[in-house]
Short mmCIF file of C-alpha atoms and ligand atoms in Angstrom, two decimals:
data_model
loop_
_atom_site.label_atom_id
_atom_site.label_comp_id
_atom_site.label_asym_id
_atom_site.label_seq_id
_atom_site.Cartn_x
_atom_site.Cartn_y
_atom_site.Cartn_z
CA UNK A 1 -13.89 -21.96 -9.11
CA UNK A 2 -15.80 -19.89 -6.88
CA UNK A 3 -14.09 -16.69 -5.11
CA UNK A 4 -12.49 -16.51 -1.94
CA UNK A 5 -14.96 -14.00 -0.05
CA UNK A 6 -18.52 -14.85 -1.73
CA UNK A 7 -20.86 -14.45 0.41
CA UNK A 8 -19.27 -12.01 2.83
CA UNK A 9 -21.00 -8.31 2.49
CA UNK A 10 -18.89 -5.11 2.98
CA UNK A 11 -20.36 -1.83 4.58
CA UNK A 12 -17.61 0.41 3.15
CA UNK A 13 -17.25 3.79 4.87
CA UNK A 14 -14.14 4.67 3.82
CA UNK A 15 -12.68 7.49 1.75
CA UNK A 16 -9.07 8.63 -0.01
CA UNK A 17 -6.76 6.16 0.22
CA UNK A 18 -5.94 4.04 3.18
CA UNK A 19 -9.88 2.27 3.22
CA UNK A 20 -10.46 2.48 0.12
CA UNK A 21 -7.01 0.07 -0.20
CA UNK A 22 -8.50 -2.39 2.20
CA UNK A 23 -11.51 -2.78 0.76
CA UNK A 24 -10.64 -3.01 -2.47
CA UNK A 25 -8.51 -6.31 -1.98
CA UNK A 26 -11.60 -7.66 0.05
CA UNK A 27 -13.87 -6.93 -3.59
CA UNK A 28 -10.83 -8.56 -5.53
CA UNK A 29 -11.62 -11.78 -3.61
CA UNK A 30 -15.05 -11.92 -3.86
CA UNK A 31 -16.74 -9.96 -1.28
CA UNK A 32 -19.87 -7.14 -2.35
CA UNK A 33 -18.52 -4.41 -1.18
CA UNK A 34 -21.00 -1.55 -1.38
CA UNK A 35 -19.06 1.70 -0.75
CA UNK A 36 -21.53 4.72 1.26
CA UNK A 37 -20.69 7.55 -0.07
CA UNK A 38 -22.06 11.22 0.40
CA UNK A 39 -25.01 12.24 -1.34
CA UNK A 40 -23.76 14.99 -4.16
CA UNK A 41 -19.92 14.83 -3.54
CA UNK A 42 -18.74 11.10 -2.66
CA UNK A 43 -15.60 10.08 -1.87
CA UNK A 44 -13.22 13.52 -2.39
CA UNK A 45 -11.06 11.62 -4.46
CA UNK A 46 -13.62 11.51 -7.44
CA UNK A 47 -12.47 14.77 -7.94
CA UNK A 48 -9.03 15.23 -7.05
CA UNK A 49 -6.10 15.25 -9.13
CA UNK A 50 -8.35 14.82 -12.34
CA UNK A 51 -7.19 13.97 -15.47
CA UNK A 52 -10.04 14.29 -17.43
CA UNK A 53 -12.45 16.87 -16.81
CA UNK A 54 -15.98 15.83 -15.05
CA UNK A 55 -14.49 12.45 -15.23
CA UNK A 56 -14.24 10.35 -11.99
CA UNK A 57 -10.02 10.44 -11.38
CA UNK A 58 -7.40 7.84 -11.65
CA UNK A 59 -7.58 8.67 -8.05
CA UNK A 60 -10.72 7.20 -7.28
CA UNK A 61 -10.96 4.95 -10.05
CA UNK A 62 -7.79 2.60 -9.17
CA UNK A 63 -8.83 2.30 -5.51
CA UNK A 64 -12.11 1.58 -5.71
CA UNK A 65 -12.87 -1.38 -8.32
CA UNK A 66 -15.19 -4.09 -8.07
CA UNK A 67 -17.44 -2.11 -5.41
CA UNK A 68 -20.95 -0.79 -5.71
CA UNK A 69 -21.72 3.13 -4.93
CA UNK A 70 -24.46 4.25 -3.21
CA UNK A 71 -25.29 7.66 -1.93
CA UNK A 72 -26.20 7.86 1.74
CA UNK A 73 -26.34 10.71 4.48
CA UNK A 74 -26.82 8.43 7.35
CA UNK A 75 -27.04 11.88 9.63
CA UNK A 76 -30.53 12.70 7.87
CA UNK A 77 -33.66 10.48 9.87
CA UNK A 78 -34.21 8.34 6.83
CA UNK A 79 -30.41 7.84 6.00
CA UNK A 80 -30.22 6.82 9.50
CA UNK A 81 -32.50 4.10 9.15
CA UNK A 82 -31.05 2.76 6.08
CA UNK A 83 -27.53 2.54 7.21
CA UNK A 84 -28.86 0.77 10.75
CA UNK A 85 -30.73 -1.66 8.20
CA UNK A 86 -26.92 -2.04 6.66
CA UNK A 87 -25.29 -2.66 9.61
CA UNK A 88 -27.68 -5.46 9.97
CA UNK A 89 -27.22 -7.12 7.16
CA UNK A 90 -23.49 -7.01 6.10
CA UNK A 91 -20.39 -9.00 7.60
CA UNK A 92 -17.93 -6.26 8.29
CA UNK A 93 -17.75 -2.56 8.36
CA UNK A 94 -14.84 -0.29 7.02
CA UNK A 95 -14.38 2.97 8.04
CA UNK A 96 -11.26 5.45 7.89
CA UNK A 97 -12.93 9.14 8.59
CA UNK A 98 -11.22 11.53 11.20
CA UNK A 99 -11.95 9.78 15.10
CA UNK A 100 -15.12 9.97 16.39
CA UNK A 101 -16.76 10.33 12.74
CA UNK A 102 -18.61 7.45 12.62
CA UNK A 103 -19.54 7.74 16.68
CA UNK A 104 -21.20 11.61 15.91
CA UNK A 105 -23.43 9.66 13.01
CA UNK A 106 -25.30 7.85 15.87
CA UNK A 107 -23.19 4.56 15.79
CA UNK A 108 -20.85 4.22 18.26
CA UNK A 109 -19.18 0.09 18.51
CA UNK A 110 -21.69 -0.32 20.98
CA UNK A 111 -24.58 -0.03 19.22
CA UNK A 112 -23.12 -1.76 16.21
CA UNK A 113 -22.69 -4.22 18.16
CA UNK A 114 -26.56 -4.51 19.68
CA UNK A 115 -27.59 -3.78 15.65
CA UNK A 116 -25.60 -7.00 14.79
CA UNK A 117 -23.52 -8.85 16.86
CA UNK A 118 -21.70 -10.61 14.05
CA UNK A 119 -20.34 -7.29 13.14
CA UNK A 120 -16.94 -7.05 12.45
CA UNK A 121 -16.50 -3.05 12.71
CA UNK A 122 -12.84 -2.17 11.35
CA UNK A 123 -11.17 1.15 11.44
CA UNK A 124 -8.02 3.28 10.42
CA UNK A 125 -7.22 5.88 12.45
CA UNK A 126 -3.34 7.48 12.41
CA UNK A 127 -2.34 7.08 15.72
CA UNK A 128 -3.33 4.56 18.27
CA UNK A 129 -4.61 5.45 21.46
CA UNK A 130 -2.34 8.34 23.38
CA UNK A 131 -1.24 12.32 22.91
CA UNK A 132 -2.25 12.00 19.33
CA UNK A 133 -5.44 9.58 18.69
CA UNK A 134 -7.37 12.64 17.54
CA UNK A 135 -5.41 13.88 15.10
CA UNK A 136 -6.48 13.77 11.23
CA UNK A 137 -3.49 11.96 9.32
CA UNK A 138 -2.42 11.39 5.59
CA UNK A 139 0.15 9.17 3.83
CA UNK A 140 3.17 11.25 4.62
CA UNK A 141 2.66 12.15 8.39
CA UNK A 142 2.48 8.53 8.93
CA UNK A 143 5.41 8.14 6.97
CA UNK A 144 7.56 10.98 9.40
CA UNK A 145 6.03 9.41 12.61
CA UNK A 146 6.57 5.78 12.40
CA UNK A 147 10.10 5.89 11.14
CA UNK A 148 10.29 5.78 7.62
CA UNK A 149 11.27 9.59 6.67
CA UNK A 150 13.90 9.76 9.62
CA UNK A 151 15.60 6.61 8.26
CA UNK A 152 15.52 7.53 4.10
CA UNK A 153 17.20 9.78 2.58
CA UNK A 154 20.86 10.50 1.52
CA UNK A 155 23.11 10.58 4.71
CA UNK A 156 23.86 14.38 4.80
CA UNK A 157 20.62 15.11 3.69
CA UNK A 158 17.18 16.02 4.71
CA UNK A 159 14.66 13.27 5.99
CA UNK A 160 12.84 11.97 2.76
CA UNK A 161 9.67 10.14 2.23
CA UNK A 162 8.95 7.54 -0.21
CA UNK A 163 6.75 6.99 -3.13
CA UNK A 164 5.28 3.87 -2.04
CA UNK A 165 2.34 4.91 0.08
CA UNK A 166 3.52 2.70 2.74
CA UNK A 167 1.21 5.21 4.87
CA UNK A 168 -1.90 5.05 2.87
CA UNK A 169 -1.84 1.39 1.04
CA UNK A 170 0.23 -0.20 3.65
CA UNK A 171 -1.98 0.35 6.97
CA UNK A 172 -4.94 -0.43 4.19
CA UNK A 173 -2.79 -4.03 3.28
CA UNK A 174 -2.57 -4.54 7.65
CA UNK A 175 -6.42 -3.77 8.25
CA UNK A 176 -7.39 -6.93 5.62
CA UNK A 177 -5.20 -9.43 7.76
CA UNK A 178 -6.84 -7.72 10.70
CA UNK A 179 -11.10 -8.37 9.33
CA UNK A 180 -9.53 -11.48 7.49
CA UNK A 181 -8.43 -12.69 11.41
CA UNK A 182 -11.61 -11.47 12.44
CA UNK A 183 -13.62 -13.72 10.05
CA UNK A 184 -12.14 -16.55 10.75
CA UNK A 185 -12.53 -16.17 14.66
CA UNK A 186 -15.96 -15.41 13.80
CA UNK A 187 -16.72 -18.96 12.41
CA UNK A 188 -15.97 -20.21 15.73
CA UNK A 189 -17.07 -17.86 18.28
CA UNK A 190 -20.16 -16.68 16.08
CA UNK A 191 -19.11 -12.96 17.12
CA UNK A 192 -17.58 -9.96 15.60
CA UNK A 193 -15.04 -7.79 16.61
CA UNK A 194 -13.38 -4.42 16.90
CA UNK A 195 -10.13 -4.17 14.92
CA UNK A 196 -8.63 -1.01 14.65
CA UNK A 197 -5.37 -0.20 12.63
CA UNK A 198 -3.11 3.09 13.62
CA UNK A 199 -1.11 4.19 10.35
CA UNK A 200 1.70 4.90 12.26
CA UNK A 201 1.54 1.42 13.76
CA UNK A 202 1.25 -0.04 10.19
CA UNK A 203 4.81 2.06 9.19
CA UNK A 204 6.68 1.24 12.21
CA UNK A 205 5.94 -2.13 11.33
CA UNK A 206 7.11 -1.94 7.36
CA UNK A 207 10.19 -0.14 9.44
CA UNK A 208 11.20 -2.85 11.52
CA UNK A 209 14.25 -3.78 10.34
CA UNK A 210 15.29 -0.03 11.34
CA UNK A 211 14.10 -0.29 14.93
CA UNK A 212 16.73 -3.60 15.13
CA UNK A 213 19.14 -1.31 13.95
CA UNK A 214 18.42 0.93 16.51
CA UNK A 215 19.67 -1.41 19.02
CA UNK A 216 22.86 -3.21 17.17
CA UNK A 217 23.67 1.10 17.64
CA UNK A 218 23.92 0.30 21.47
CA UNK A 219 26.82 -2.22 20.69
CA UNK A 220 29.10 -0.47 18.06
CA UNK A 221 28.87 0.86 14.66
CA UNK A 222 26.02 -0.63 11.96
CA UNK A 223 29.27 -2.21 9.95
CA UNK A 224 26.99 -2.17 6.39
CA UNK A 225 25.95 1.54 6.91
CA UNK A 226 27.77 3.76 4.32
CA UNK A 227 29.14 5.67 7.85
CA UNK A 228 31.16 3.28 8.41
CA UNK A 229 34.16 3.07 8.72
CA UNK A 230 34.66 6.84 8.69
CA UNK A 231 31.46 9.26 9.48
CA UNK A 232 29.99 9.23 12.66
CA UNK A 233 27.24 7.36 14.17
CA UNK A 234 24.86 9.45 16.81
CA UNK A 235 22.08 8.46 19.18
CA UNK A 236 19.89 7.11 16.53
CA UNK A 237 19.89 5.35 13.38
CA UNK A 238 21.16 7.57 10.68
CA UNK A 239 19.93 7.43 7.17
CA UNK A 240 21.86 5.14 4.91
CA UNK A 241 21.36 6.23 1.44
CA UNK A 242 20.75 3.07 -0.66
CA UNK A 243 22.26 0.87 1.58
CA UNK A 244 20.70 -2.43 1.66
CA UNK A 245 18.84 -3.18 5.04
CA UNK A 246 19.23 -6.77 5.23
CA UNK A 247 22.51 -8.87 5.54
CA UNK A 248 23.80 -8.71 2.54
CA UNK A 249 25.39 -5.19 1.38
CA UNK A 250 23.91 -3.52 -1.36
CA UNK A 251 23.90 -0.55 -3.43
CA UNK A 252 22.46 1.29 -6.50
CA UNK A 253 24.62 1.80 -9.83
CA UNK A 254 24.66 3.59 -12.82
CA UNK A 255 24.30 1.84 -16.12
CA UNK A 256 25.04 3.18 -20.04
CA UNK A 257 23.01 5.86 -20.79
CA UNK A 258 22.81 7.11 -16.75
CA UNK A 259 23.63 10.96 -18.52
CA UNK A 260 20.64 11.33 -20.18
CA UNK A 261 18.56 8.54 -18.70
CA UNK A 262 17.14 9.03 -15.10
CA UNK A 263 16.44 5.46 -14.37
CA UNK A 264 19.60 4.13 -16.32
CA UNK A 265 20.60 2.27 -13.26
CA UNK A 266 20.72 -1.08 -11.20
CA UNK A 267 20.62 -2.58 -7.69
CA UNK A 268 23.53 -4.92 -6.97
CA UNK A 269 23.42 -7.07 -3.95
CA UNK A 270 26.88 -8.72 -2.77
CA UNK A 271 25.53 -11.84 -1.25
CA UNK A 272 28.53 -13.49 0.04
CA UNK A 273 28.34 -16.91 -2.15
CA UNK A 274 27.91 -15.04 -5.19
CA UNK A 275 30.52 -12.58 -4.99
CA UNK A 276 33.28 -14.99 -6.66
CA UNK A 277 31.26 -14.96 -9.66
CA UNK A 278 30.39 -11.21 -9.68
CA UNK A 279 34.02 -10.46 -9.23
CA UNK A 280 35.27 -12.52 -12.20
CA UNK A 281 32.80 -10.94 -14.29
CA UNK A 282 33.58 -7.39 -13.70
CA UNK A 283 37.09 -8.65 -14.18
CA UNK A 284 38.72 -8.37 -10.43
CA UNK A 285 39.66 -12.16 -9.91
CA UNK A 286 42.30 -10.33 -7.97
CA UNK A 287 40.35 -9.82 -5.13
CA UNK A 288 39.74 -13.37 -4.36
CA UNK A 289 43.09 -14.37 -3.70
CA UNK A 290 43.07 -10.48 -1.96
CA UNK A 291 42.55 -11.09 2.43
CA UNK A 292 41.07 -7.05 1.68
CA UNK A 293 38.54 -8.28 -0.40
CA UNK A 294 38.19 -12.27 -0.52
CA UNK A 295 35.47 -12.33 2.93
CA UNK A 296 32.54 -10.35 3.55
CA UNK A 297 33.53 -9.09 6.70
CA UNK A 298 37.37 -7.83 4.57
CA UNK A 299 34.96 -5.94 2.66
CA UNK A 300 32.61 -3.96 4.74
CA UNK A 301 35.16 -1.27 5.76
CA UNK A 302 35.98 -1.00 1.25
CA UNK A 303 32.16 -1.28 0.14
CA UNK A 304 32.26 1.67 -1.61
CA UNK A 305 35.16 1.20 -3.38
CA UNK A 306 33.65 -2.21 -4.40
CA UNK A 307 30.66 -0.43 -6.02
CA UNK A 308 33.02 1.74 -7.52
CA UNK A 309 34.56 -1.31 -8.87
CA UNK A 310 31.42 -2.93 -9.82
CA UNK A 311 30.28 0.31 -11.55
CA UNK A 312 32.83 0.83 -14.10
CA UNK A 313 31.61 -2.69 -15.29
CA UNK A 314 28.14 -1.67 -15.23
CA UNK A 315 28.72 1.62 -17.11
CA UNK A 316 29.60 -0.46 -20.03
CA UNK A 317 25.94 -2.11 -20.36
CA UNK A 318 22.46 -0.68 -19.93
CA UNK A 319 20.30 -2.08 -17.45
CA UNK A 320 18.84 -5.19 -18.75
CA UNK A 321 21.91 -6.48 -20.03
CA UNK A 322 23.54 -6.33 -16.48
CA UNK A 323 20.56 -8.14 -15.36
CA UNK A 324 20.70 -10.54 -17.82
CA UNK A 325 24.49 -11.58 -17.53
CA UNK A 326 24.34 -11.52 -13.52
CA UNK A 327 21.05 -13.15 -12.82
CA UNK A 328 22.45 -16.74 -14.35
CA UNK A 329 25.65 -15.77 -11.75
CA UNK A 330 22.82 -15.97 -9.20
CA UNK A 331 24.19 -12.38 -8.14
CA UNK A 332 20.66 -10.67 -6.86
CA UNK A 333 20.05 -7.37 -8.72
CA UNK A 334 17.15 -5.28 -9.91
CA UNK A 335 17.11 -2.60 -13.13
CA UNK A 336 15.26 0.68 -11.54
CA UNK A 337 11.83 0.33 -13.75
CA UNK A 338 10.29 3.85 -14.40
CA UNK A 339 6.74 3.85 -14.32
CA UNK A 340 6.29 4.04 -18.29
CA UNK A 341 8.57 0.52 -18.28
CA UNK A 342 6.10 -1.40 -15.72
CA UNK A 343 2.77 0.50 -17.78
CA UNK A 344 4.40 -1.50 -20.54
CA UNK A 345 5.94 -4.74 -19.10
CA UNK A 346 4.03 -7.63 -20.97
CA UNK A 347 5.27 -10.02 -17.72
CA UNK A 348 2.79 -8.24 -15.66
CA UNK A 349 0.38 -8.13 -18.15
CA UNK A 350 0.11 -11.67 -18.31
CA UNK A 351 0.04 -11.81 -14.46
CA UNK A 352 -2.89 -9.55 -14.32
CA UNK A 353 -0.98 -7.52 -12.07
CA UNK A 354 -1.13 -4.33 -14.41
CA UNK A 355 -4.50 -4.62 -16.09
CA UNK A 356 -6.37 -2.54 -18.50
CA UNK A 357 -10.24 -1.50 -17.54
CA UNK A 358 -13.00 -0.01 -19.64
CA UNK A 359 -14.57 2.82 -17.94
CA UNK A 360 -17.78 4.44 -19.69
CA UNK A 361 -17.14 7.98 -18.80
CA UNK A 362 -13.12 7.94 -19.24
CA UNK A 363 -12.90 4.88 -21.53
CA UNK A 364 -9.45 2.41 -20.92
CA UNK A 365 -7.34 2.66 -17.73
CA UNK A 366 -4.78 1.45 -16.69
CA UNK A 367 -4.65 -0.23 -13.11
CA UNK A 368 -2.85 -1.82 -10.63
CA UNK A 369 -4.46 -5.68 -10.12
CA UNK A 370 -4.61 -8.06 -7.04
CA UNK A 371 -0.91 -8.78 -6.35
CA UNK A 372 -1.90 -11.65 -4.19
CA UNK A 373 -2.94 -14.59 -6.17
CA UNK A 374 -4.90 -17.62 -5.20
CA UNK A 375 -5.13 -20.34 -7.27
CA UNK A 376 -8.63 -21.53 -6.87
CA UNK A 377 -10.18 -17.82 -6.06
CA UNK A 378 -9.60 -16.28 -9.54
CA UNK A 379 -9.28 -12.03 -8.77
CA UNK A 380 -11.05 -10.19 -12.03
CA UNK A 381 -10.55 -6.65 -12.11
CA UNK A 382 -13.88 -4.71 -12.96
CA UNK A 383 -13.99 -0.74 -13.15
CA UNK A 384 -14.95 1.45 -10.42
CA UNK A 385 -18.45 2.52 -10.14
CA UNK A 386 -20.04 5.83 -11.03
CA UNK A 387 -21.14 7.67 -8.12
CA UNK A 388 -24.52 6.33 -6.83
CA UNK A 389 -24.65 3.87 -9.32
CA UNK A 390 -26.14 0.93 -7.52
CA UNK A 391 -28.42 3.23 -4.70
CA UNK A 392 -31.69 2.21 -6.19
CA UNK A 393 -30.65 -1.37 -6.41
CA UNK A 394 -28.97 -1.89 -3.29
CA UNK A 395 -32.20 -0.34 -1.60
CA UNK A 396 -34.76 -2.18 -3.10
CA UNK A 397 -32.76 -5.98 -2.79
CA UNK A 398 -31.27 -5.28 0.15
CA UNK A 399 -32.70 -2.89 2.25
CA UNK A 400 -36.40 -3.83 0.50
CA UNK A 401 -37.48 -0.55 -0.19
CA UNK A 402 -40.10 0.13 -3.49
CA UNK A 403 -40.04 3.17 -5.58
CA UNK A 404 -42.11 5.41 -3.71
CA UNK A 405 -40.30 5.44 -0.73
CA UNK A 406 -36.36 5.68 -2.74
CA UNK A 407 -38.25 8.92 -3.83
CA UNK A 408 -39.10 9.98 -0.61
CA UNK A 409 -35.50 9.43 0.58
CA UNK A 410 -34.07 11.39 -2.28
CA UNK A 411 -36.43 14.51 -1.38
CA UNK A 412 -35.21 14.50 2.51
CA UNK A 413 -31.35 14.43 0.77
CA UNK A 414 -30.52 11.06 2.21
CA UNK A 415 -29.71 9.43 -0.71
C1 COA B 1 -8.16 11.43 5.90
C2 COA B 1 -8.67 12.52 6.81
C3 COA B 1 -7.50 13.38 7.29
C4 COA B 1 -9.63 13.38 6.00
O1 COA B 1 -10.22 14.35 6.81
P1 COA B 1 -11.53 15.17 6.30
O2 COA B 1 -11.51 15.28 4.83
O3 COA B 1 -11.58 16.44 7.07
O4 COA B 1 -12.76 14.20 6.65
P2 COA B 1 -13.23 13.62 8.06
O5 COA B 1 -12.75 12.25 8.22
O6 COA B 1 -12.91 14.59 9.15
O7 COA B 1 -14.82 13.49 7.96
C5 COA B 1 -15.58 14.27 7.17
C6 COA B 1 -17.00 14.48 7.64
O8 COA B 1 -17.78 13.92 6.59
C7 COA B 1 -18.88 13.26 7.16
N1 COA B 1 -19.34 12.22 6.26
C8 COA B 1 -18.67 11.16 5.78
N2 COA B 1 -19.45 10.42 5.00
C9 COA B 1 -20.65 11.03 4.95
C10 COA B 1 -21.87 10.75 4.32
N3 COA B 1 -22.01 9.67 3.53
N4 COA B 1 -22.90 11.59 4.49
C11 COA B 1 -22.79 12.68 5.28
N5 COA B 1 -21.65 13.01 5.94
C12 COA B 1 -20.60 12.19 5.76
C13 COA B 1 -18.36 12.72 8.45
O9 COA B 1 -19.43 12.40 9.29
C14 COA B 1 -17.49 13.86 8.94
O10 COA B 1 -18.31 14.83 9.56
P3 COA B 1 -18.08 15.39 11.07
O11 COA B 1 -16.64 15.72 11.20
O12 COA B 1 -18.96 16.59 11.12
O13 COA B 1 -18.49 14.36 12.02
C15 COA B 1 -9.39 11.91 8.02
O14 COA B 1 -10.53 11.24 7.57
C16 COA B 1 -8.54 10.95 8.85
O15 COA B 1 -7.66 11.34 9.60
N6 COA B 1 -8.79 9.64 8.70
C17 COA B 1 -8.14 8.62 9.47
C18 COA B 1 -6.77 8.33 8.98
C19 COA B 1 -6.70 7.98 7.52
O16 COA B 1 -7.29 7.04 7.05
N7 COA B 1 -5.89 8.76 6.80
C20 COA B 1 -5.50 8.44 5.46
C21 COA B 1 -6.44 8.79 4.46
S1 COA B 1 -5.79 8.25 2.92
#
């Protein structure tokens, strides 16, 4: 079973989060990805948020597995050389510094493109082109500007933004479809391409079931919002609490234990032909003889008191037991897993999709795996490398440099 990319060579430019993302699902499937980093200081994350002193961080070290480090200054006249030679001999190029980075190192698309035309140069920037292509951008202004902050939170309350770095990993997650595209096309046309992915884009997109809202608004109130049938609706689409955004209403509960427990709670969804069922178990087989209660559309105007309903059942049980007696009802619902729960799930262990890695400066880690699985194309998780630690052998097998002249690149600083 051979993996999905083999074959296909990486020139990874990126740092923090977003890149890094990308090309770490292209290493998962096969691809040597060698990651430039900055001779000295590499990627900032090695050092951010660390754990461990002198140790590379969880940061760094759970975005960045399966590559190969080298240290490059491609703005010294040697480093320069080297990272033309790259450009020459890899597939695709990743890059995610602050616009025009890459351009001010001597390489602007065009002459990537005259180095090797079967480039495939791929970029993150935060905004697309406009008032704000030049600004710098992290996970949560992407999250404010595309739609996600104005549209979470509780409904009185302040915008919010959420833990999943839909910012970050999310425009990362949209840039592999984009060089993934790109490949493909290349097989036929024998070219490579420009694809560029705005984070703000990528979060508008994850947010798109909020820009329909938007314009159901234009014809009457969002009937599943928690305004309705009493608050107020305004211009734009108001933040809805836990409200489920698809079209069946939903709604977080607590469970036994909620006092003392802060993820002693469930998510029940009242999809319409399982709501017989979810009624008789929390013992109101009254409301399906009840014209208030017995339709979906009777119950949107009483949803609340519905989850109240549904609560004082769910009280009485801790999470997994409410999962277990409504998931044979077919009633969708999901237990709110803290952190420590998934570390520990043994389901996800045996999926690979949590997976433990030996590291020789911080020993075993804990990481998240390749959540898209193939069934030929077999995804091992390996650690992250140290910084630097494949320089000498990436310049010698592919760049075809001997020993003296790695030394004389390490005098000039461009390695
Ligand atoms: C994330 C971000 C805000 C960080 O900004 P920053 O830390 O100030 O870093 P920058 O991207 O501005 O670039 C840093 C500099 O390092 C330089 N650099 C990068 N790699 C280098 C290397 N190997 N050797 C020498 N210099 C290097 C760049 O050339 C740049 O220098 P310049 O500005 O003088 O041209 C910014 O990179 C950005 O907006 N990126 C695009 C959006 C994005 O991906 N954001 C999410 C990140 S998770």
């Amino acid at each position: 079973m051979g993996k999905a990319l083999e074959g296909v060579r990486i020139l990874d430019m990126t740092h923090v989060q977003s890149g890094p993302t990308c090309t770490q699902i292209l290493a998962w499937f096969g691809a040597d990805v060698i990651k430039i980093e900055r001779p000295g200081a590499g990627d900032a994350t090695r050092s951010q948020l660390r754990d461990i002193p002198d140790v590379d961080s969880l940061y760094f070290t759970m975005l960045n597995a399966n590559k190969r480090s080298i240290t490059l200054n491609p703005k010294t006249e040697v480093g320069n050389k080297i990272f033309a030679k790259l450009i020459e001999e890899c597939d695709v190029m990743v890059e995610n510094f602050a616009p025009g980075a890459i351009d001010r190192m001597g390489f602007p698309w065009e002459k990537i493109q005259e180095i090797n035309p079967r480039m495939i140069y791929a970029s993150i920037k935060g905004f697309g082109p406009g008032p704000y292509e030049d600004c710098k951008v992290y996970e949560n202004v992407a999250q404010c500007t595309g739609g996600a902050a104005s549209t979470t939170g509780e409904l009185e309350g302040f915008p919010m933004v959420t833990g999943a770095q839909i910012g970050d990993s999310g425009t990362g997650m949209h840039l592999v479809a984009g060089i993934l595209a790109a490949l493909f096309h290349r097989e036929k046309s024998g070219k490579g391409q420009r694809v560029v992915c705005a984070m703000q884009d990528a979060v508008l997109n994850l947010c798109r079931v909020k820009l329909r809202d938007q314009q159901r608004l234009a014809h009457g109130p969002l009937k599943e919002y928690p305004q309705y049938p009493n608050g107020e609706f305004g211009e734009a689409v108001p933040r809805a609490g836990n409200a489920s955004g698809g079209g069946h209403p939903g709604w977080i509960v607590k469970c036994k234990g909620w006092e003392t427990d802060p993820d002693a709670y469930i998510y029940v969804i009242l999809q319409a032909m399982a709501f017989e069922a979810l009624a008789i178990v929390i013992g109101h087989e009254d409301w399906l003889e009840d014209p208030d209660f017995n339709t979906p559309d009777a119950r949107l105007p009483r949803l609340m008191e519905v989850y109240g309903e549904i609560e004082k059942w769910t009280m009485t049980k801790d999470k997994m037991e409410v999962m277990d007696t409504l998931n044979p009802l077919n009633v969708p619902c999901g237990p709110i897993l803290s952190m420590k729960e998934l570390a520990e799930e043994q389901g996800l262990r045996a999926t690979e999709t949590v997976v433990e890695v030996d590291h020789p400066e911080r020993g075993k880690y804990l990481t998240v795996g390749n959540p898209i699985k193939l069934s030929d194309s077999p995804a091992d998780v390996d650690r992250a490398p140290l910084l630097g630690e494949h320089t000498e052998e990436i310049l010698k097998t592919i760049i075809g440099l001997d020993d003296q002249e790695i030394d004389a690149a390490r005098e000039q600083g461009a390695i």
